Coordinates of C-alpha atoms in Angstrom, one line a residue:
M1 CA 57.2 -77.5 -53.1
Q2 CA 60.5 -78.0 -54.1
D3 CA 62.3 -75.0 -52.1
T4 CA 60.0 -76.2 -48.9
V5 CA 61.2 -79.7 -49.2
T6 CA 65.1 -78.7 -49.8
T7 CA 64.9 -76.1 -46.8
S8 CA 63.2 -78.5 -44.2
A9 CA 66.1 -80.9 -45.1
L10 CA 68.6 -78.4 -44.6
L11 CA 67.3 -77.7 -41.1
D12 CA 66.2 -81.4 -40.2
P13 CA 67.9 -83.8 -42.5
S14 CA 65.7 -86.8 -40.8
H15 CA 62.4 -84.6 -41.0
S16 CA 62.9 -84.3 -45.0
S17 CA 63.7 -88.1 -45.5
V18 CA 60.4 -88.9 -43.7
S19 CA 58.6 -86.5 -45.6
T20 CA 60.1 -88.0 -49.2
Q21 CA 58.9 -91.5 -48.0
D22 CA 55.4 -90.5 -47.4
K23 CA 55.5 -88.3 -50.4
S24 CA 56.3 -91.6 -52.2
S25 CA 53.6 -93.9 -50.8
T26 CA 51.0 -91.4 -51.3
G27 CA 52.2 -91.7 -55.0
G28 CA 51.8 -95.3 -55.0
H29 CA 48.2 -95.0 -53.9
T30 CA 47.9 -92.4 -56.9
S31 CA 49.2 -94.3 -59.2
S32 CA 46.5 -96.6 -60.0
T33 CA 44.0 -93.6 -61.0
G34 CA 46.5 -91.6 -62.9
P35 CA 50.0 -91.0 -63.9
Q36 CA 53.2 -91.2 -61.1
P37 CA 54.6 -87.9 -60.2
S38 CA 58.2 -87.4 -60.4
K39 CA 60.0 -88.0 -57.1
P40 CA 61.5 -84.5 -55.7
S41 CA 65.2 -84.3 -55.5
I42 CA 66.8 -82.8 -52.7
T43 CA 69.8 -80.8 -53.8
P44 CA 72.1 -77.9 -52.3
V45 CA 70.7 -74.6 -52.5
S46 CA 72.9 -71.5 -52.3
A47 CA 73.2 -68.8 -49.2
K48 CA 70.4 -66.4 -50.8
S49 CA 68.1 -68.9 -52.2
R50 CA 68.1 -71.0 -49.0
N51 CA 65.4 -68.9 -46.9
P52 CA 64.3 -65.8 -49.3
H53 CA 61.3 -65.1 -46.9
P54 CA 62.7 -65.4 -43.2
G55 CA 60.0 -64.2 -41.7
S56 CA 57.9 -67.3 -43.3
N57 CA 60.2 -69.8 -41.2
F58 CA 61.0 -67.6 -37.9
H59 CA 60.4 -70.2 -35.9
R60 CA 62.8 -72.6 -37.1
M61 CA 65.6 -70.5 -36.2
R62 CA 67.3 -70.4 -32.9
R63 CA 69.2 -67.3 -31.7
I64 CA 71.8 -67.1 -28.9
I65 CA 71.8 -63.7 -26.8
A66 CA 75.0 -63.5 -24.3
E67 CA 73.9 -61.6 -21.5
D68 CA 77.2 -61.8 -20.0
P69 CA 79.6 -59.2 -21.6
E70 CA 82.7 -61.3 -21.0
W71 CA 80.9 -64.6 -22.3
S72 CA 83.0 -66.4 -25.0
L73 CA 82.6 -69.9 -26.6
A74 CA 85.8 -71.2 -24.4
I75 CA 83.8 -73.5 -21.8
V76 CA 86.4 -73.8 -19.5
P77 CA 88.0 -71.1 -18.2
L78 CA 91.9 -70.5 -18.0
L79 CA 93.7 -71.8 -14.9
T80 CA 94.8 -68.4 -14.2
E81 CA 91.6 -66.8 -13.7
L82 CA 90.2 -69.7 -11.6
C83 CA 92.9 -69.2 -9.5
I84 CA 92.8 -65.8 -9.6
Q85 CA 88.9 -66.0 -8.6
H86 CA 89.9 -68.6 -5.8
I87 CA 92.2 -65.8 -4.1
I88 CA 90.0 -63.1 -4.2
R89 CA 86.9 -65.3 -2.7
N90 CA 89.6 -66.6 0.4
F91 CA 91.7 -63.0 0.6
Q92 CA 90.5 -62.7 4.4
N93 CA 91.7 -66.0 5.7
N94 CA 94.5 -66.6 3.5
P95 CA 95.4 -63.5 1.8
I96 CA 97.9 -63.6 -1.2
L97 CA 99.3 -60.9 -3.1
K98 CA 103.0 -60.1 -2.9
Q99 CA 103.4 -63.9 -4.4
M100 CA 101.7 -62.8 -7.9
L101 CA 102.7 -61.3 -10.9
P102 CA 101.6 -57.5 -11.3
E103 CA 99.0 -57.8 -13.7
H104 CA 97.5 -60.4 -11.4
Q105 CA 98.0 -58.7 -8.6
Q106 CA 95.9 -56.0 -10.4
K107 CA 93.1 -58.1 -11.2
V108 CA 92.7 -59.2 -7.3
L109 CA 92.8 -55.6 -6.3
N110 CA 90.4 -54.4 -8.6
H111 CA 87.5 -57.2 -7.3
L112 CA 88.7 -57.0 -3.5
S113 CA 85.9 -56.0 -1.4
P114 CA 86.1 -52.5 0.7
D115 CA 84.8 -54.2 3.5
L116 CA 87.7 -56.8 4.0
P117 CA 88.7 -56.4 7.7
L118 CA 91.9 -53.7 8.4
A119 CA 94.0 -56.3 10.1
V120 CA 94.5 -58.1 6.6
T121 CA 94.7 -55.1 4.5
A122 CA 96.2 -52.4 6.3
N123 CA 99.7 -53.5 6.0
L124 CA 99.4 -55.3 2.9
I125 CA 97.6 -53.2 0.0
D126 CA 99.3 -50.2 -0.9
N127 CA 97.0 -50.0 -4.3
E128 CA 95.7 -46.0 -3.8
N129 CA 92.8 -47.5 -6.3
Y130 CA 91.4 -49.8 -3.6
W131 CA 91.9 -47.4 -0.8
L132 CA 89.8 -44.8 -3.2
R133 CA 87.1 -47.5 -3.3
C134 CA 87.1 -47.6 0.4
C135 CA 86.7 -44.0 1.2
M136 CA 84.2 -43.6 -1.4
Q137 CA 82.1 -46.0 -0.1
R138 CA 82.4 -44.9 3.3
W139 CA 82.4 -41.1 2.7
P140 CA 80.0 -39.2 0.1
V141 CA 82.5 -36.2 0.1
C142 CA 86.2 -36.6 -0.2
H143 CA 89.1 -33.8 -0.1
V144 CA 92.0 -36.1 -0.6
A145 CA 93.8 -32.9 -0.8
H146 CA 93.8 -32.3 2.7
H147 CA 95.9 -35.6 3.5
G148 CA 98.7 -35.0 1.1
G149 CA 96.9 -36.4 -1.9
S150 CA 96.8 -40.2 -0.6
W151 CA 93.9 -42.4 -0.4
K152 CA 95.3 -44.8 2.1
R153 CA 96.5 -42.1 4.6
M154 CA 93.0 -40.6 3.8
F155 CA 91.5 -43.8 5.1
F156 CA 93.0 -44.0 8.4
E157 CA 93.0 -40.6 9.4
R158 CA 89.2 -39.8 8.6
H159 CA 89.0 -43.8 10.5
L160 CA 90.9 -43.1 13.7
E161 CA 89.1 -39.3 13.7
N162 CA 85.2 -41.0 13.5
L163 CA 86.4 -43.3 16.2
L164 CA 88.0 -40.6 18.6
K165 CA 84.5 -38.4 17.9
H166 CA 82.2 -41.3 19.3
F167 CA 84.7 -42.3 22.2
I168 CA 82.9 -42.3 25.2
P169 CA 84.6 -42.4 28.6
G170 CA 83.9 -45.4 30.9
T171 CA 81.1 -46.9 28.2
T172 CA 83.7 -47.4 24.7
D173 CA 86.4 -50.1 24.8
P174 CA 89.9 -48.2 24.4
A175 CA 90.9 -51.3 22.6
V176 CA 88.9 -50.1 20.2
I177 CA 91.4 -47.1 19.5
L178 CA 94.6 -49.1 20.9
D179 CA 94.3 -52.0 18.3
L180 CA 94.2 -49.7 15.4
L181 CA 97.2 -48.3 16.5
P182 CA 99.7 -50.6 14.7
L183 CA 97.7 -50.8 11.6
C184 CA 98.0 -47.1 11.0
R185 CA 101.0 -45.4 12.9
N186 CA 102.8 -45.3 9.4
Y187 CA 100.2 -43.8 8.3
V188 CA 98.3 -40.9 10.0
R189 CA 100.3 -37.0 9.9
R190 CA 97.0 -35.4 10.8
V191 CA 94.3 -36.0 13.5
H192 CA 91.3 -33.4 13.8
V193 CA 88.9 -34.1 16.3
D194 CA 85.8 -31.4 16.5
Q195 CA 84.0 -33.2 19.5
F196 CA 85.0 -35.2 22.0
L197 CA 82.0 -37.0 24.1
P198 CA 82.1 -36.9 28.0
P199 CA 81.3 -40.0 30.2
V200 CA 77.6 -40.7 30.1
Q201 CA 76.1 -39.4 33.8
L202 CA 73.1 -41.4 35.1
P203 CA 70.8 -39.9 37.2
A204 CA 72.1 -39.9 41.0
Q205 CA 69.2 -42.2 43.1
L206 CA 68.4 -40.2 46.1
R207 CA 67.8 -42.0 49.7
P208 CA 65.4 -40.9 52.2
G209 CA 67.4 -38.4 54.4
D210 CA 69.9 -37.8 51.5
Q211 CA 68.1 -34.2 50.9
S212 CA 67.6 -31.2 53.1
D213 CA 64.7 -30.3 54.0
S214 CA 64.8 -27.1 52.0
G215 CA 65.8 -28.8 48.8
S216 CA 69.4 -27.7 48.3
E217 CA 71.6 -30.1 46.1
G218 CA 74.6 -27.2 46.5
E219 CA 76.4 -30.3 48.8
M220 CA 76.2 -32.6 45.9
E221 CA 79.3 -33.5 44.4
E222 CA 80.0 -32.8 40.6
P223 CA 80.4 -35.9 38.1
T224 CA 83.3 -35.7 36.4
V225 CA 83.7 -34.8 32.9
D226 CA 86.9 -35.7 31.8
H227 CA 87.1 -36.5 28.2
Y228 CA 89.4 -39.3 25.9
Q229 CA 93.0 -39.1 27.3
L230 CA 95.3 -38.6 24.3
G231 CA 98.8 -39.8 25.7
D232 CA 98.6 -43.4 24.7
L233 CA 97.1 -42.2 21.2
V234 CA 99.8 -39.6 20.6
A235 CA 102.6 -41.5 21.4
G236 CA 101.4 -44.6 19.0
L237 CA 101.8 -42.5 16.2
S238 CA 105.5 -42.3 15.3
H239 CA 104.6 -39.7 12.2
L240 CA 102.1 -37.1 13.7
E241 CA 102.6 -33.9 12.4
E242 CA 99.6 -32.0 13.1
L243 CA 97.0 -32.3 15.8
D244 CA 93.4 -30.1 15.5
L245 CA 91.3 -30.5 18.5
V246 CA 88.1 -29.0 19.4
Y247 CA 86.8 -29.8 23.1
D248 CA 82.9 -29.8 21.7
V249 CA 79.7 -31.6 21.7
K250 CA 77.9 -31.7 18.4
D251 CA 74.1 -32.0 18.0
C252 CA 73.4 -32.6 21.7
G253 CA 70.0 -31.4 21.0
M254 CA 67.6 -31.2 24.1
N255 CA 70.2 -32.6 26.5
F256 CA 72.4 -29.3 26.4
E257 CA 74.4 -28.7 29.2
W258 CA 77.3 -26.4 29.8
N259 CA 79.5 -29.1 31.2
L260 CA 79.3 -30.5 28.2
F261 CA 81.6 -28.2 26.3
L262 CA 84.2 -27.9 29.6
F263 CA 87.9 -28.3 29.2
T264 CA 89.0 -29.6 32.3
Y265 CA 92.3 -29.6 34.2
R266 CA 92.7 -32.8 33.9
D267 CA 92.1 -33.0 30.3
C268 CA 94.2 -29.7 30.2
H269 CA 98.0 -31.7 31.9
S270 CA 97.1 -35.1 29.8
L271 CA 97.3 -33.2 26.5
A272 CA 100.2 -30.7 27.5
A273 CA 102.1 -34.6 28.4
A274 CA 101.1 -35.7 25.3
I275 CA 102.4 -33.3 22.9
K276 CA 105.5 -32.8 25.0
A277 CA 106.5 -35.7 24.1
C278 CA 105.6 -35.9 20.6
H279 CA 108.8 -34.6 18.7
T280 CA 107.5 -34.9 15.4
L281 CA 104.6 -32.1 15.8
K282 CA 104.3 -29.4 13.3
I283 CA 101.3 -28.0 14.0
F284 CA 99.2 -27.8 17.1
K285 CA 95.5 -26.3 16.9
L286 CA 93.4 -26.1 20.3
T287 CA 90.3 -23.8 19.4
R288 CA 86.6 -23.1 20.4
S289 CA 87.5 -25.0 23.5
K290 CA 87.0 -22.4 26.4
V291 CA 91.0 -22.2 27.3
D292 CA 91.6 -19.8 29.9
D293 CA 94.8 -18.2 30.9
D294 CA 96.0 -20.8 33.5
K295 CA 95.5 -23.6 30.9
A296 CA 96.8 -21.6 28.3
R297 CA 100.0 -21.6 30.1
I298 CA 99.9 -25.1 31.2
I299 CA 99.7 -25.7 27.4
I300 CA 102.5 -23.5 26.3
R301 CA 105.2 -24.6 29.1
S302 CA 104.8 -28.0 27.7
L303 CA 105.8 -26.7 24.0
L304 CA 108.9 -24.6 25.5
D305 CA 112.0 -25.5 23.4
H306 CA 110.2 -27.5 21.1
P307 CA 112.3 -28.9 18.2
V308 CA 110.2 -29.1 15.0
L309 CA 106.8 -26.9 16.1
E310 CA 106.2 -24.2 13.8
E311 CA 102.6 -23.4 14.2
L312 CA 100.2 -22.6 17.5
D313 CA 96.4 -21.9 16.9
L314 CA 94.6 -21.0 20.4
S315 CA 92.0 -18.7 18.5
H316 CA 88.8 -18.3 19.5
N317 CA 89.1 -19.4 23.8
L318 CA 89.4 -17.2 26.8
I319 CA 93.2 -16.3 27.1
G320 CA 94.1 -13.0 28.2
D321 CA 97.3 -10.7 29.0
R322 CA 98.8 -13.9 31.3
G323 CA 98.4 -16.3 28.3
A324 CA 99.8 -13.8 26.1
R325 CA 102.9 -13.6 28.2
G326 CA 103.4 -17.1 28.3
A327 CA 102.9 -17.1 24.2
A328 CA 105.5 -14.2 24.4
K329 CA 108.3 -16.8 26.2
L330 CA 107.5 -19.3 23.3
L331 CA 108.5 -17.1 20.8
S332 CA 111.6 -17.0 22.4
H333 CA 112.3 -20.8 23.1
S334 CA 110.9 -22.0 20.0
R335 CA 110.7 -22.1 16.2
L336 CA 107.3 -20.8 16.0
R337 CA 106.3 -19.7 12.4
V338 CA 102.7 -18.6 13.2
L339 CA 100.9 -17.8 16.0
N340 CA 97.3 -17.2 16.1
L341 CA 95.7 -15.8 19.2
A342 CA 92.5 -14.3 17.6
N343 CA 88.8 -13.7 19.6
N344 CA 90.4 -13.9 22.8
Q345 CA 91.2 -11.4 25.4
V346 CA 94.4 -9.7 25.2
R347 CA 94.7 -6.1 26.1
A348 CA 97.5 -3.8 25.8
P349 CA 99.5 -5.7 28.7
G350 CA 99.6 -8.5 26.7
A351 CA 100.3 -6.9 23.4
Q352 CA 103.5 -5.1 24.4
S353 CA 104.6 -8.7 25.8
L354 CA 104.2 -10.0 22.5
A355 CA 105.7 -7.1 20.8
H356 CA 108.9 -7.1 23.2
A357 CA 109.2 -10.6 21.8
L358 CA 109.1 -9.8 18.3
A359 CA 111.6 -7.7 18.1
H360 CA 114.4 -9.9 18.9
N361 CA 112.2 -12.7 17.1
T362 CA 113.9 -14.2 13.4
N363 CA 111.5 -17.1 13.1
L364 CA 108.0 -16.0 13.1
I365 CA 106.3 -14.6 9.8
S366 CA 102.5 -14.2 10.8
L367 CA 100.7 -12.9 13.7
N368 CA 97.1 -12.6 14.3
L369 CA 95.5 -10.7 16.9
R370 CA 91.9 -10.0 15.4
L371 CA 89.2 -9.9 17.6
N372 CA 90.9 -9.0 20.8
C373 CA 91.0 -5.5 22.4
I374 CA 94.8 -4.0 22.4
E375 CA 94.1 -0.6 21.4
D376 CA 96.5 1.9 20.5
E377 CA 98.8 1.5 23.2
G378 CA 99.2 -2.2 22.5
G379 CA 99.1 -1.2 18.8
Q380 CA 102.1 0.9 19.1
A381 CA 104.4 -1.4 20.8
L382 CA 103.8 -4.2 17.9
A383 CA 104.3 -0.9 15.4
H384 CA 107.9 -0.5 17.3
A385 CA 108.8 -3.9 17.3
L386 CA 108.2 -3.9 13.6
Q387 CA 110.7 -1.3 12.9
T388 CA 113.2 -3.4 14.3
N389 CA 112.0 -7.3 12.8
K390 CA 112.9 -7.9 9.8
C391 CA 111.0 -11.5 9.4
L392 CA 107.4 -11.0 9.7
T393 CA 105.5 -11.0 7.0
T394 CA 101.3 -11.2 7.8
L395 CA 99.9 -9.1 10.6
H396 CA 96.5 -9.0 11.4
L397 CA 94.9 -6.5 13.9
G398 CA 91.6 -6.6 12.8
G399 CA 88.8 -5.3 15.6
N400 CA 91.2 -4.0 18.3
E401 CA 89.9 -0.3 18.7
L402 CA 92.9 0.9 17.0
S403 CA 93.0 5.1 16.0
E404 CA 95.0 7.4 14.9
P405 CA 98.1 7.3 17.0
T406 CA 98.7 3.4 15.8
A407 CA 98.3 4.6 12.0
T408 CA 101.2 7.0 12.8
L409 CA 103.4 4.8 13.6
L410 CA 102.4 2.0 11.3
S411 CA 103.1 4.6 8.3
Q412 CA 106.6 5.0 9.6
V413 CA 107.1 1.2 9.6
L414 CA 105.6 1.1 6.0
A415 CA 108.1 3.4 4.9
I416 CA 111.2 1.2 6.1
N417 CA 110.2 -2.2 6.7
T418 CA 110.6 -4.5 3.4
T419 CA 109.3 -7.8 4.9
L420 CA 106.0 -7.4 5.4
T421 CA 103.1 -8.5 2.9
S422 CA 100.2 -8.5 4.2
I423 CA 98.6 -6.2 6.6
N424 CA 95.0 -6.2 8.3
L425 CA 93.5 -3.0 10.2
S426 CA 89.7 -3.7 9.4
C427 CA 86.9 -2.9 12.0
N428 CA 89.0 0.0 13.7
H429 CA 89.0 3.7 14.1
I430 CA 91.6 4.7 11.9
G431 CA 90.1 8.0 11.0
L432 CA 90.6 10.5 8.0
D433 CA 93.8 11.9 9.1
G434 CA 95.0 8.2 9.9
G435 CA 94.2 7.1 6.5
K436 CA 96.7 10.0 5.1
Q437 CA 99.3 9.1 7.6
L438 CA 99.2 5.3 5.9
L439 CA 98.9 6.9 2.5
E440 CA 102.1 8.7 3.0
G441 CA 103.9 5.5 4.4
M442 CA 102.8 3.7 1.5
S443 CA 104.3 6.1 -1.1
D444 CA 107.8 4.8 0.3
N445 CA 107.1 0.9 0.6
K446 CA 107.5 -1.4 -2.4
T447 CA 107.0 -4.7 -0.8
L448 CA 103.5 -4.7 0.5
L449 CA 101.0 -6.3 -1.3
E450 CA 97.5 -6.5 0.9
F451 CA 96.4 -3.7 3.0
D452 CA 93.0 -4.3 4.4
L453 CA 91.3 -1.0 5.9
R454 CA 87.4 -1.9 5.7
L455 CA 85.3 -0.3 8.4
S456 CA 88.2 1.6 9.8
D457 CA 86.9 5.3 8.5
V458 CA 89.3 6.1 6.3
A459 CA 88.4 8.2 3.4
Q460 CA 87.7 7.0 0.2
E461 CA 90.2 8.7 -1.8
S462 CA 93.0 7.5 0.5
E463 CA 92.0 4.2 0.4
Y464 CA 91.5 4.5 -3.4
L465 CA 95.5 5.9 -3.8
I466 CA 96.6 2.8 -1.0
G467 CA 94.9 0.5 -3.6
Q468 CA 96.8 1.8 -6.3
A469 CA 100.1 1.8 -4.8
L470 CA 99.5 -1.8 -3.6
Y471 CA 98.4 -2.8 -7.4
A472 CA 101.9 -1.4 -8.6
N473 CA 103.6 -3.2 -5.7
R474 CA 102.1 -6.5 -7.1
E475 CA 102.7 -6.3 -10.5
A476 CA 106.2 -5.7 -9.7
A477 CA 106.5 -8.5 -7.3
R478 CA 104.7 -10.5 -10.3
Q479 CA 107.2 -9.4 -13.0
R480 CA 110.0 -10.7 -10.6
A481 CA 108.7 -14.0 -10.2
L482 CA 108.4 -14.0 -14.1
N483 CA 111.9 -13.1 -14.7
P484 CA 114.0 -12.9 -12.0
S485 CA 117.6 -13.1 -13.6
H486 CA 116.4 -9.6 -15.4
F487 CA 116.5 -7.9 -12.1
M488 CA 119.5 -9.5 -10.6
S489 CA 121.1 -8.6 -13.6
T490 CA 119.5 -4.9 -13.3
I491 CA 120.9 -4.5 -9.7
T492 CA 124.2 -6.0 -10.3
A493 CA 124.6 -3.2 -13.2
N494 CA 123.1 -0.5 -10.8
G495 CA 125.6 -1.5 -8.0
P496 CA 128.7 0.6 -9.0
Q497 CA 127.0 3.1 -10.0
N498 CA 125.2 3.4 -6.5
S499 CA 128.8 2.9 -4.9
V500 CA 130.3 5.8 -7.1
G501 CA 127.6 8.1 -6.2

């Protein structure tokens, strides 16, 4: 009984005093019939004996559980935190960032919404973590390595590309793209657009008498299908280095028409003028766009004497010998290092023009002519050029109807050429004797590292021995890369002996 009263007094002193008085009055009534009990005294108890049975008095205990992990006893937040919260809530109307301390800037950036207008954030926020959040919110797959490792650059490049891919001439307001240029001009270095939408064509309403009795519509004017003109865009991107374009339409479904995939002459002339005026352009790719000889020559003419162009990719088009002659002229009037004309319609005359330019070229390191039809006449011309060329390292001639005569000349090239590191002759008709000729040339070659002869009718034994020679060359190249000073000292030590001998 004493323990109960004592515990009640600690939990509620007012209640304990009332209980004591009640018991005293009760004792007064019983004193007339019996001895009066002694008045219980309230004494403090130790922590161990305060509540020996917690389960019996759990309803008297108060529990405080903080759901907020940042909850603390400090009722009023710090003034600094209040200011930071206010800046975050009003950042769109009053952006304040540069005037703050670095640790306060980081707190603001960590809590800013990725949906803020680009007019506010583009030229103010350089923090990569903020742009990382912006990218991950919009695109589930992000390859930042394709954008120089910069999340901010990736955001603006992909945002611009999405606008271009969904731009409809005559329907979309050009200001949507032009207003973005001042915000992204310092960050966009690569533009890759794999779709250009044509204008929306409304069905023409024929009036009575417009159509002939035979129902012929051959005299009707063809609708214009010109796409977005890139002149203003390219001129507004002061750091543009790579332009990768495909004039195509994706997911057209039942609305398929051939004119959806048409690269018009107006598109061609506009694009040629744009890339000619872009003096920072290093890589230009125009693939899968049905570019024929005439359009290819218009494009190539605009690239003559370009100051910094290094790579030209016109693969998967309709370019023939006239276009190849234009590319050969470009080799003599530019600093081009990579030329890709794969999967076109280049034949022997076009290959001969390229070979003539290659014989005197000192810049080109990669030439890709796969999936054309240059045949042995064009292959032999290229082989003769490689006997004097001292810069080409990669040559791809797969699928060109080559046979033993080309292999014979290439074997002579392998014996004397010291710059080629990769050759692809797959899907040709080299034959058994051609394979033996190439094996003989490989016996004197120490620099070739890759030689693709798949599906070229070469004997397995020849292909195996060529593979062994390539393996030896790769091992020697690896040793040179690991210890270049050793090989330089060896060459220096052997120099006088060779000169004496």
